[in-house]
Coordinates of C-alpha atoms in Angstrom, one line a residue:
M1 CA -21.8 14.4 -4.5
S2 CA -19.0 15.5 -2.1
T3 CA -17.1 18.4 -2.2
L4 CA -14.2 20.4 -1.4
V5 CA -14.1 23.0 1.2
A6 CA -11.5 25.9 2.8
A7 CA -10.1 24.5 6.1
P8 CA -12.6 26.7 8.4
G9 CA -12.0 29.0 10.5
A10 CA -12.3 29.9 13.9
D11 CA -16.6 31.6 12.9
A12 CA -17.1 28.7 10.4
R13 CA -21.2 27.3 10.4
T14 CA -22.6 24.7 9.1
S15 CA -24.8 25.9 6.3
E16 CA -29.2 25.4 7.3
A17 CA -28.7 22.0 5.3
G18 CA -26.3 20.6 8.0
R19 CA -26.4 19.3 11.2
P20 CA -27.1 22.2 14.0
W21 CA -24.9 22.7 16.9
S22 CA -24.2 25.7 19.1
P23 CA -20.9 27.5 19.7
A24 CA -21.3 27.2 22.9
A25 CA -21.5 23.7 23.9
E26 CA -19.4 21.6 26.0
T27 CA -17.4 19.5 23.7
T28 CA -14.3 17.0 24.5
T29 CA -11.7 15.8 22.2
V30 CA -11.1 11.8 21.0
R31 CA -7.7 12.2 19.0
V32 CA -7.6 9.3 16.4
L33 CA -4.5 8.3 14.9
G34 CA -4.6 6.2 12.0
I35 CA -1.7 3.9 9.9
G36 CA -2.2 2.8 6.4
E37 CA -1.3 0.2 4.1
F38 CA 1.8 -0.8 6.9
S39 CA 3.7 -3.8 4.6
G40 CA 4.9 -5.6 7.6
A41 CA 7.6 -2.5 7.4
L42 CA 9.3 -3.2 10.7
S43 CA 12.1 -2.5 8.8
R44 CA 12.6 1.0 6.9
P45 CA 12.4 0.0 2.9
V46 CA 14.7 1.1 1.4
G47 CA 14.1 4.0 -2.1
F48 CA 10.7 5.5 -2.4
Q49 CA 8.6 3.6 0.4
G50 CA 10.8 4.4 2.4
E51 CA 10.5 7.9 2.3
L52 CA 8.9 11.1 1.7
R53 CA 8.6 13.3 -1.0
D54 CA 6.7 16.7 0.0
G55 CA 5.2 19.5 -2.5
S56 CA 8.3 21.6 -2.9
G57 CA 9.9 18.0 -4.3
N58 CA 12.0 17.6 -1.1
V59 CA 12.8 14.4 -0.4
R60 CA 13.2 12.9 2.7
P61 CA 13.7 9.3 5.1
A62 CA 11.1 8.4 6.8
G63 CA 9.1 5.1 8.2
G64 CA 10.2 1.9 10.3
G65 CA 8.7 0.5 13.1
P66 CA 11.3 2.1 15.7
H67 CA 10.1 5.4 14.7
L68 CA 6.7 4.8 14.0
A69 CA 6.6 3.8 17.4
A70 CA 7.9 6.6 18.9
T71 CA 5.8 8.7 16.6
I72 CA 2.9 7.6 18.1
G73 CA 4.1 7.7 21.7
K74 CA 4.6 10.9 21.6
L75 CA 1.1 12.1 19.3
R76 CA -0.8 10.3 21.9
T77 CA 0.5 11.9 24.8
Q78 CA -0.4 15.2 23.5
A79 CA -4.3 14.1 24.0
E80 CA -6.0 12.8 27.0
N81 CA -8.3 10.3 25.1
T82 CA -6.8 8.5 21.9
L83 CA -7.8 5.8 19.2
L84 CA -5.1 3.7 17.1
L85 CA -6.5 2.4 14.4
A86 CA -4.8 1.0 11.0
T87 CA -7.2 0.6 7.4
G88 CA -5.6 -2.0 6.2
D89 CA -3.3 -4.3 3.9
S90 CA -1.2 -4.2 7.2
I91 CA 0.5 -8.1 6.6
G92 CA 2.4 -8.7 3.3
G93 CA 5.4 -7.6 2.0
T94 CA 8.8 -8.9 0.9
A95 CA 11.2 -8.2 4.5
P96 CA 12.3 -11.7 5.9
E97 CA 11.6 -10.4 9.4
A98 CA 8.2 -9.7 8.7
A99 CA 7.6 -12.3 4.9
L100 CA 9.3 -15.4 6.6
L101 CA 8.0 -15.9 9.9
G102 CA 4.2 -15.7 8.5
D103 CA 3.2 -12.3 9.8
R104 CA 3.7 -12.9 12.9
P105 CA 6.3 -10.2 13.8
T106 CA 4.1 -7.1 12.4
V107 CA 0.8 -8.6 14.2
E108 CA 2.9 -8.3 17.4
F109 CA 4.4 -4.9 16.8
F110 CA 0.5 -4.0 16.6
N111 CA 0.0 -5.0 20.0
R112 CA 2.8 -3.2 21.2
L113 CA 1.3 -0.6 19.5
G114 CA -1.7 -1.0 20.9
V115 CA -3.7 -0.8 17.5
D116 CA -7.2 -0.8 18.3
G117 CA -8.9 -1.6 15.3
A118 CA -7.4 -2.7 12.1
G119 CA -9.1 -2.9 8.4
I120 CA -8.9 -5.6 5.5
G121 CA -7.3 -5.3 2.5
R122 CA -6.0 -6.9 -0.1
R123 CA -3.0 -8.5 1.0
E124 CA -4.9 -10.2 4.1
L125 CA -7.4 -12.0 1.6
E126 CA -4.4 -13.0 -0.5
K127 CA -3.0 -14.6 2.2
S128 CA -6.8 -16.3 2.6
A129 CA -9.1 -16.6 6.2
D130 CA -6.8 -19.7 7.3
H131 CA -3.8 -17.8 7.2
I132 CA -5.7 -14.6 9.3
R133 CA -7.7 -17.3 12.0
T134 CA -3.8 -17.8 13.2
L135 CA -2.9 -14.2 13.4
V136 CA -5.8 -14.1 15.4
K137 CA -5.9 -17.8 17.6
P138 CA -2.8 -19.3 16.5
G139 CA -4.0 -22.1 18.4
C140 CA -1.3 -23.0 21.3
L141 CA -2.0 -23.6 24.7
T142 CA 1.5 -24.2 26.2
E143 CA 4.4 -21.8 26.8
E144 CA 6.1 -24.1 24.2
D145 CA 4.1 -24.5 22.4
C146 CA 3.6 -20.4 21.7
R147 CA 7.0 -20.2 20.6
V148 CA 7.1 -20.8 17.4
D149 CA 10.0 -18.6 16.5
P150 CA 12.7 -18.7 18.6
P151 CA 14.4 -15.6 19.8
L152 CA 11.1 -13.9 20.1
P153 CA 8.9 -14.6 23.4
P154 CA 5.7 -16.8 22.2
F155 CA 3.1 -15.5 19.7
R156 CA -0.7 -15.6 21.2
G157 CA -2.0 -14.1 18.3
A158 CA -3.5 -10.5 17.5
A159 CA -4.7 -8.0 20.1
F160 CA -7.0 -6.1 18.5
P161 CA -9.8 -7.6 16.1
F162 CA -9.8 -7.2 12.7
L163 CA -12.3 -5.1 10.8
A164 CA -14.4 -5.4 8.1
S165 CA -18.1 -4.7 7.0
N166 CA -18.5 -5.2 4.3
V167 CA -17.8 -8.8 4.4
I168 CA -20.4 -11.9 3.9
P169 CA -20.0 -13.7 7.0
S170 CA -19.7 -17.5 6.5
H171 CA -17.6 -20.4 8.1
D172 CA -15.1 -20.5 5.2
A173 CA -14.5 -16.8 5.9
A174 CA -11.3 -14.6 7.4
P175 CA -12.8 -13.9 11.2
T176 CA -13.7 -10.2 11.1
F177 CA -16.4 -8.1 13.1
P178 CA -18.5 -5.6 11.4
F179 CA -17.7 -3.2 13.4
A180 CA -16.2 -1.6 16.7
I181 CA -17.3 0.1 19.7
H182 CA -14.8 1.9 21.5
R183 CA -15.1 3.8 24.9
V184 CA -13.0 6.7 24.7
G185 CA -12.8 8.7 27.9
D186 CA -16.5 9.2 28.4
V187 CA -17.0 8.5 24.2
R188 CA -18.1 5.9 23.2
V189 CA -16.6 6.0 19.5
G190 CA -18.3 3.4 16.1
V191 CA -15.3 1.9 13.9
V192 CA -16.6 0.2 10.6
A193 CA -14.3 -0.7 7.8
V194 CA -14.7 -2.3 4.1
T195 CA -12.2 -2.5 1.6
A196 CA -13.2 -2.5 -1.9
P197 CA -13.3 -5.5 -3.9
S198 CA -11.2 -5.7 -6.6
E199 CA -11.2 -7.9 -9.7
S200 CA -7.8 -8.4 -10.1
V201 CA -7.4 -10.3 -6.4
P202 CA -7.4 -14.3 -6.6
E203 CA -10.2 -15.9 -6.2
T204 CA -10.7 -16.4 -2.0
T205 CA -13.2 -17.6 0.1
T206 CA -13.7 -14.5 2.0
R207 CA -17.2 -12.6 0.0
L208 CA -17.2 -8.8 0.1
T209 CA -20.7 -7.1 -0.7
D210 CA -20.6 -3.4 -2.1
P211 CA -18.6 -1.6 0.7
L212 CA -20.9 1.6 0.4
R213 CA -23.9 -0.5 0.9
A214 CA -22.6 -2.9 4.5
I215 CA -21.4 1.3 5.9
D216 CA -25.5 2.0 5.7
D217 CA -26.1 -1.0 7.6
T218 CA -23.8 -1.0 9.6
V219 CA -23.8 2.7 11.0
E220 CA -28.0 2.2 11.0
S221 CA -26.7 -1.0 13.8
L222 CA -24.0 2.0 15.4
Q223 CA -26.9 4.5 15.6
F224 CA -29.8 1.8 17.0
L225 CA -27.0 1.2 20.0
G226 CA -27.0 4.9 20.3
V227 CA -23.8 5.4 19.0
E228 CA -23.0 9.0 17.1
T229 CA -19.7 9.4 16.9
I230 CA -18.5 7.0 13.6
V231 CA -15.2 7.0 12.1
A232 CA -14.8 4.9 8.5
L233 CA -11.6 2.9 7.3
V234 CA -11.3 2.8 3.8
Q235 CA -8.7 0.0 2.1
S236 CA -8.7 1.1 -1.9
D237 CA -6.2 0.8 -4.6
T238 CA -6.4 4.1 -5.8
A239 CA -2.9 5.7 -6.5
H240 CA -2.0 9.2 -5.9
G241 CA 0.8 11.0 -5.8
N242 CA 3.2 11.9 -3.2
L243 CA 2.5 14.8 -1.7
A244 CA 2.7 16.8 1.4
P245 CA 0.9 16.2 4.0
G246 CA -1.6 18.6 3.8
S247 CA -2.5 18.2 0.5
C248 CA -5.6 17.2 -1.1
P249 CA -5.9 14.7 -4.5
E250 CA -8.6 15.0 -6.5
A251 CA -7.9 10.9 -7.0
L252 CA -8.7 10.8 -3.2
T253 CA -11.7 12.8 -3.1
D254 CA -13.1 11.4 -6.3
L255 CA -13.8 8.3 -5.5
E256 CA -17.4 6.4 -5.0
L257 CA -16.2 5.5 -1.4
V258 CA -15.8 9.2 -0.5
E259 CA -18.2 10.9 -2.3
D260 CA -21.0 8.8 -2.0
L261 CA -20.2 8.0 1.5
N262 CA -23.1 7.7 4.5
P263 CA -23.2 11.3 5.9
A264 CA -23.6 9.9 9.7
V265 CA -19.5 9.4 8.9
D266 CA -17.7 11.9 10.8
A267 CA -14.3 10.7 9.6
L268 CA -12.8 8.9 6.7
I269 CA -9.5 7.6 7.2
V270 CA -8.7 6.0 3.3
G271 CA -5.6 3.6 2.9
A272 CA -4.0 4.3 -0.6
S273 CA -1.6 3.5 -2.4
G274 CA 0.7 6.7 -2.6
G275 CA 1.7 9.5 0.3
P276 CA -0.3 11.0 2.6
A277 CA -3.4 13.4 1.9
T278 CA -5.3 15.9 4.5
C279 CA -9.2 16.8 3.0
R280 CA -12.3 18.6 4.1
V281 CA -15.6 17.8 2.2
F282 CA -18.9 18.4 2.3
D283 CA -20.7 15.2 2.6
S284 CA -24.6 14.8 1.4
E285 CA -26.2 17.0 4.0
N286 CA -23.6 20.0 3.6
D287 CA -21.7 18.7 6.8
E288 CA -18.1 19.1 7.0
R289 CA -16.3 15.7 6.9
I290 CA -12.6 15.1 7.8
V291 CA -10.7 12.5 4.9
V292 CA -7.5 11.8 5.5
A293 CA -4.8 9.4 3.9
P294 CA -1.5 8.4 5.9
A295 CA 1.4 7.0 3.7
S296 CA 1.6 3.5 3.5
H297 CA 4.6 1.7 5.1
G298 CA 4.4 3.5 8.0
R299 CA 6.2 7.0 6.6
S300 CA 3.4 9.5 8.2
V301 CA 0.4 9.2 10.6
T302 CA -3.1 10.3 10.4
V303 CA -4.1 12.8 13.3
V304 CA -7.4 14.1 13.5
D305 CA -9.2 15.1 16.5
L306 CA -12.2 15.1 16.7
A307 CA -14.8 17.4 18.9
V308 CA -17.1 15.9 20.3
D309 CA -20.8 17.4 22.3
T310 CA -20.7 15.9 25.5
A311 CA -24.5 16.4 25.9
T312 CA -25.1 14.3 22.8
G313 CA -22.1 12.3 21.8
D314 CA -22.4 13.8 17.9
V315 CA -19.1 15.7 16.4
V316 CA -18.9 19.1 15.7
R317 CA -17.1 19.0 12.5
P318 CA -16.5 22.2 12.1
Q319 CA -14.1 22.2 15.8
T320 CA -12.2 18.6 14.5
S321 CA -8.4 19.2 12.8
A322 CA -7.0 16.9 11.1
F323 CA -3.0 16.4 9.6
N324 CA -0.8 13.8 8.8
Q325 CA 2.4 13.4 11.5
T326 CA 5.7 11.9 8.8
V327 CA 7.2 9.7 10.3
N328 CA 10.8 11.2 10.9
L329 CA 14.3 10.4 11.7
D330 CA 15.2 12.5 13.8
I331 CA 13.3 11.2 16.6
E332 CA 14.3 8.8 19.2
P333 CA 14.1 5.2 18.1
D334 CA 11.4 3.5 20.7
T335 CA 14.4 0.6 21.8
G336 CA 11.4 -2.1 22.7
T337 CA 10.3 -2.1 18.9
E338 CA 13.8 -2.0 17.9
E339 CA 15.0 -5.4 19.9
L340 CA 12.3 -6.8 18.1
V341 CA 13.2 -6.0 14.9
R342 CA 16.3 -7.3 15.8
Q343 CA 15.0 -11.2 17.2
A344 CA 12.8 -11.0 14.3
Q345 CA 16.3 -10.3 12.1
A346 CA 17.4 -13.8 13.6
A347 CA 14.6 -16.0 13.6
A348 CA 14.0 -15.3 10.0
A349 CA 17.5 -16.0 8.9
P350 CA 17.4 -19.8 9.0
K351 CA 14.6 -19.6 6.2
A352 CA 16.0 -16.3 4.6
R353 CA 19.3 -19.0 3.7
E354 CA 17.0 -21.7 2.2
V355 CA 18.2 -22.8 -1.3
V356 CA 15.5 -21.6 -4.4
G357 CA 17.6 -21.7 -7.5
T358 CA 21.0 -21.4 -8.8
A359 CA 23.1 -19.1 -11.7
D360 CA 25.6 -20.7 -14.3
E361 CA 27.3 -17.0 -13.8
T362 CA 27.0 -13.7 -12.8
I363 CA 23.6 -11.1 -13.9
D364 CA 25.1 -8.0 -13.7
R365 CA 23.4 -5.1 -13.1
A366 CA 25.4 -2.9 -15.0
M367 CA 23.5 -1.0 -18.0
N368 CA 25.4 -0.7 -21.4
A369 CA 26.3 1.3 -23.8
D370 CA 22.0 1.2 -25.2
G371 CA 21.5 1.4 -21.5
E372 CA 20.0 -2.3 -21.4
S373 CA 20.7 -4.4 -18.2
P374 CA 21.2 -8.2 -18.4
L375 CA 20.1 -8.1 -15.5
A376 CA 17.2 -5.5 -15.3
D377 CA 16.7 -8.1 -18.6
L378 CA 15.7 -11.3 -16.7
I379 CA 13.3 -9.1 -14.0
A380 CA 11.5 -8.5 -16.1
D381 CA 11.2 -12.0 -17.9
A382 CA 10.3 -13.5 -14.3
Q383 CA 7.4 -10.9 -14.1
L384 CA 5.7 -11.6 -17.4
A385 CA 6.4 -15.8 -16.6
A386 CA 4.8 -15.1 -13.4
T387 CA 2.0 -12.5 -15.0
R388 CA 1.2 -15.0 -19.1
G389 CA -1.9 -16.5 -17.2
R390 CA -3.4 -13.2 -16.1
G391 CA -3.5 -12.1 -19.3
A392 CA 0.2 -10.3 -20.0
Q393 CA 1.5 -9.7 -23.2
L394 CA 4.8 -8.1 -21.9
A395 CA 6.7 -6.6 -19.1
V396 CA 8.6 -3.4 -18.9
S397 CA 11.0 -3.3 -15.5
N398 CA 13.4 -0.1 -14.0
P399 CA 16.7 -1.1 -13.3
D400 CA 17.6 1.7 -10.4
S401 CA 15.3 -1.3 -8.2
L402 CA 18.2 -4.0 -8.3
R403 CA 20.8 -3.1 -6.0
T404 CA 23.2 -5.2 -6.1
D405 CA 24.3 -7.7 -9.2
L406 CA 23.0 -11.8 -9.5
P407 CA 25.7 -13.6 -7.7
A408 CA 26.7 -16.8 -9.7
G409 CA 25.8 -20.0 -7.3
P410 CA 23.0 -21.4 -5.1
L411 CA 20.2 -18.7 -4.1
D412 CA 18.2 -18.3 -1.3
Y413 CA 15.4 -16.1 -0.2
A414 CA 18.4 -13.4 1.6
T415 CA 20.1 -13.6 -1.5
L416 CA 17.4 -12.5 -3.7
H417 CA 15.3 -9.9 -1.6
T418 CA 19.6 -8.0 -1.3
V419 CA 19.0 -7.3 -5.3
Q420 CA 15.5 -6.9 -4.7
P421 CA 14.5 -5.7 -1.4
Y422 CA 11.6 -3.3 -2.7
G423 CA 8.5 -5.2 -2.5
D424 CA 6.8 -3.5 -5.0
R425 CA 3.7 -5.3 -6.1
L426 CA 3.0 -6.2 -9.3
Y427 CA 0.0 -5.0 -11.5
L428 CA -1.3 -5.3 -15.0
V429 CA -2.2 -2.0 -17.1
T430 CA -3.9 -2.2 -20.4
V431 CA -3.3 0.7 -22.6
T432 CA -3.5 1.0 -26.4
G433 CA -0.4 0.8 -29.1
E434 CA -0.3 4.3 -29.2
E435 CA -0.2 5.0 -24.8
L436 CA 2.5 2.2 -24.9
R437 CA 4.9 4.8 -27.5
A438 CA 4.0 7.3 -25.1
A439 CA 5.2 5.5 -22.4
F440 CA 8.4 4.4 -23.9
N441 CA 8.6 8.0 -25.1
H442 CA 8.5 9.0 -21.7
F443 CA 11.3 6.2 -19.3
A444 CA 13.0 6.3 -23.1
D445 CA 14.6 10.0 -21.7
D446 CA 16.7 7.9 -19.1
I447 CA 17.6 5.7 -21.0
G448 CA 21.7 5.0 -20.8
R449 CA 21.2 6.1 -16.7
N450 CA 17.7 4.0 -15.4
G451 CA 16.0 3.3 -18.5
P452 CA 13.2 0.8 -19.3
A453 CA 14.1 -2.7 -19.3
V454 CA 11.9 -4.9 -21.8
S455 CA 10.8 -8.7 -21.9
S456 CA 12.4 -10.8 -24.6
N457 CA 9.3 -10.7 -26.8
V458 CA 10.3 -7.0 -26.9
R459 CA 12.5 -4.8 -29.3
Y460 CA 12.4 -0.9 -29.4
T461 CA 14.6 2.0 -31.1
V462 CA 15.5 5.2 -29.7
D463 CA 16.5 8.1 -31.7
A464 CA 18.9 10.0 -29.2
G465 CA 18.8 13.2 -31.3
R466 CA 15.5 13.4 -31.9
P467 CA 13.4 15.9 -29.4
A468 CA 13.0 14.6 -25.8
G469 CA 9.0 12.9 -25.5
D470 CA 9.9 11.2 -29.7
R471 CA 12.6 9.6 -29.6
V472 CA 11.0 6.3 -29.9
T473 CA 10.5 5.3 -33.3
E474 CA 10.1 2.0 -33.0
I475 CA 8.5 -0.9 -31.0
E476 CA 8.4 -4.2 -31.6
V477 CA 5.6 -6.9 -29.4
D478 CA 6.4 -10.3 -30.4
D479 CA 7.9 -9.7 -33.7
E480 CA 5.6 -7.7 -35.0
P481 CA 5.1 -3.1 -34.8
I482 CA 3.0 -1.8 -32.0
D483 CA -0.8 -1.4 -33.4
P484 CA -1.7 2.1 -31.9
R485 CA -5.6 1.3 -32.6
R486 CA -4.8 -1.8 -30.7
E487 CA -4.4 -2.3 -26.9
Y488 CA -2.3 -4.1 -24.8
T489 CA -1.6 -5.3 -21.0
V490 CA 1.2 -4.8 -19.7
V491 CA 2.5 -6.4 -16.4
V492 CA 4.7 -3.2 -14.1
N493 CA 5.9 -2.7 -10.9
E494 CA 4.6 -0.7 -8.6
F495 CA 6.6 2.1 -9.2
L496 CA 6.3 2.4 -12.8
S497 CA 2.8 2.5 -12.6
S498 CA 3.0 5.1 -10.0
P499 CA 2.6 8.7 -10.2
E500 CA 5.6 8.9 -8.4
W501 CA 7.3 7.6 -11.5
N502 CA 7.0 11.9 -12.9
G503 CA 3.8 11.8 -14.0
S504 CA 4.0 7.5 -16.3
V505 CA 1.3 7.7 -18.4
L506 CA 0.7 3.8 -16.8
A507 CA -0.3 6.0 -14.1
E508 CA -2.6 8.8 -15.7
R509 CA -4.3 5.9 -16.8
G510 CA -5.9 5.1 -13.1
D511 CA -7.3 1.4 -14.6
R512 CA -4.0 -1.0 -13.7
R513 CA -5.1 -4.6 -12.1
E514 CA -3.4 -6.4 -9.0
V515 CA -1.8 -9.4 -10.2
G516 CA -1.1 -10.5 -6.2
L517 CA 2.4 -10.9 -6.5
T518 CA 5.3 -9.0 -6.0
D519 CA 8.4 -8.3 -7.7
L520 CA 10.0 -10.5 -5.5
D521 CA 7.7 -13.1 -5.3
A522 CA 8.3 -13.1 -9.1
L523 CA 11.7 -12.9 -9.1
I524 CA 11.7 -16.2 -6.6
R525 CA 9.4 -18.5 -9.0
Y526 CA 11.4 -18.1 -11.7
A527 CA 14.8 -18.7 -9.8
T528 CA 13.2 -21.7 -8.8
D529 CA 11.4 -22.8 -12.7
A530 CA 13.8 -21.8 -14.9
G531 CA 16.8 -21.9 -13.4
P532 CA 20.1 -22.2 -13.3
L533 CA 19.9 -18.7 -14.8
R534 CA 22.2 -17.2 -17.1
A535 CA 22.4 -13.8 -18.6
P536 CA 19.9 -12.8 -21.2
E537 CA 21.5 -12.1 -24.8
P538 CA 21.5 -7.9 -25.5
G539 CA 19.7 -6.9 -28.2
R540 CA 15.7 -5.6 -26.6
V541 CA 17.4 -2.0 -27.5
R542 CA 18.7 0.1 -29.8
V543 CA 20.3 3.3 -29.2
I544 CA 20.4 5.4 -32.3
D545 CA 22.9 8.6 -31.7

């Protein structure tokens, strides 16, 4: 089991059980930079996915491809030998320039960044092995054939390998490598990568084995080849709070993949749903190990400076340092990336204007006196409709995820993206009736401003005169009062099921299951299948003064 340790001082030593080292050993530094869960965020996302909240509660804008590229460039200039890795969930997202161009602009961005290797995550698995093949080797031979997205330059595929140590090789699996060996200066660095299996990911042709066992087998292969400096990438669905870059949340260190990781792995970079994290833990042999997590959507870059014994190739872990660099907007953006984003947006524009549905009337996002928004109600209905077949019984949505009214007339991707631009993933969370009431009470304190919207099969009453945390007096699902002991499966977006929502009850349960859709995906499906859209009748929320 791993345990936390304090950052070492100048005279730090490993214990007798740890790996011996000499303070007189000559070392060289290898800087490993990490990106996590980029999600195609070439442009800085709006809302919480485009900002960081530090431990003091201060919020600052962060991220965006041009500023990420500039930050990585600056971090590279500070070290002689660097390696740039991405944990997984790099593709996907809802930004038109990424979503509508088959993730090609994201891969081209990674090529220009000089990414040395990228793990695969749930988004890569969901998009299928065939999709990853088109990103690795697009199959074009001539300049004209490769020019699929004018005015973007010809797309020739990823210049970096996709890594997945726990993928079962087969003819229909995603094209991945079980490990990579990089020569960084005079040091050979082995990279292993796994993605944690998830029951909620739709079945794909890419099958996964146990990640810990896969790492054990891969580490054995690397050591057989004489590689002693080893870095691991893990893509997990663990949610943790958006903490200060130097904080170390227990939700991260308590992961089985962290606690039981092979002791030969010198540093671990975790892609997870949440903010940055920087940890030191003891491995099973009582050696210190760096565990870091970069913030999602390119909001931070993890920096691990490995001190490598030049004689043995072993990492001197007490001399290894790590930190998270926030991608601040006060750095001059990279002009080449700005031009890439501009070209990608222009290339995506025609597809963004293809009509997917219609609305008979303008549907307002504004709330009435009971804190009920017609558009937010419609969004909840769309999310329940998209997930009924996967077990959802009700939907809860947050009106402040909406940026504009839904206009009357033809609806295209660009219009719907303007209405709901966050690209939050949808999750199923199973709770008891008692826990569901606690969640409603938590959200109800914002009634009249940003209170929760619910699907059409839900009714609830709020007594504004009661104490905070105990204002919801009645909840009905499918015309029946909720049973405190019965379990209910609610579909919510990433924000409402995240610790970033002020300690949401739905986040605290820690058993959320990913649906494989975003909020925008659900809205597009609803506009296509249930249209023409009209404003739902009010009456789902009743407030007693």
